[in-house]
C-alpha angles and dihedrals in degrees: 000000000000118000119232091257093046092048092049090053093049092048091049090054093046096048098042115093130180131218096260123149103242120186123216124191115217112198118199132177087262099048143292136285131188119230114203108205118216095354093185095045091239110174090207089067096054095097089055091047093047089050095058093039089056092050090048092049091052093051093245095146099049108117091356113149130248092228108171130045101171113191139144136229100270101080115252093334095086100031109138118187143333111219131195144143100071103089137039115239091210136026113288122251124236113299112269090201090071090078090055093048090231113129110211128179097171137338098254144328091267140303111286112233095146104058098173095045096236092133096252131097113259096226142033118256140170116295129257096260131149112304097016121120130219134174117259111246141198109253112284094356112111091181096055100087116122126148104330114093138172135214116222111234095189140010101301098168090147085077092064093080092048096068099265106139118191110223102167143029140213114210099183108051096176096115092041090054090048090055090049090055092058123101111272123214132197102232096165093101093051089051092049094246101100113195095010104147090218089072107026098087105035111161114230125195122233091262091054099259129139113242109250137178106249099185144347120218134187107235100167131018143131116287091250094049114142137166091217099083097050092043092052093045095052097041090048091220118189110261099240136109094272093051093046091050092048093051092046091049091050092047089052088056094047105029111129121208116243091221103093090210092058103041103083096079093039097053113104112246103205140046112261096192122081113236118243111256096258091049091046088057088050090051092052089047092051090049091052091046089048092054091045091049091053091051094044114090114242115252 
């Protein structure tokens, strides 16, 4: 059994993260893209990085839907954002947390980037330009970002002053551009939320399927990279033997090998975090819309 001093040392190591540019590969049913986290090694961005690392480690993004492909009518010139990570594309599986006796509704209430609550971000960061990634927010609430994120398709620097902080970057946008070229459908009416921007531009593949994230793999990270620290930080687990054992057990289930040739079998296949009630309704709505879309003849 760990002594108090030994446990404190272990927890300190587990919960301490450095500003290292990790790269995660998101594979969808359209193709893959690599997300480089904290490309400039900015320590201010570490809470945002830890947030998404924790969600990845818990399998949050597996089978999550790409729900918003916001573009205009002038080709790629006025494309806006591609958003994902907020809704499941299919019904969730039984909660894996039940075996750990740790009830979890969501990781946190949002990543804090505005510590004094004045409505502005406390630090300067890179701008929302093409290929950068920011968390989706509730209107006017910089600290409301959780799992949903968007990829900037153009130079959207007007978002900088609205609390949207880019924390990652995609260099090769080939798959993103392919998704943007798909047919988009307004599914908001079928879901019962007519006009809701989260469902008005849902990209649909040629065979009538919603675009989903199939897996997330670690393709580049520091040798001491671990999901445990970010998971523990964001779940605010009690620092005792039981909490440490629970986090270690979960990490063992969800740890992804750094070797890109070995990660496919190790990547968790289901979401381990229950969706909040409103998102669960959205997930069921997306599933129904998905089934309807498959039955509906293509125009």
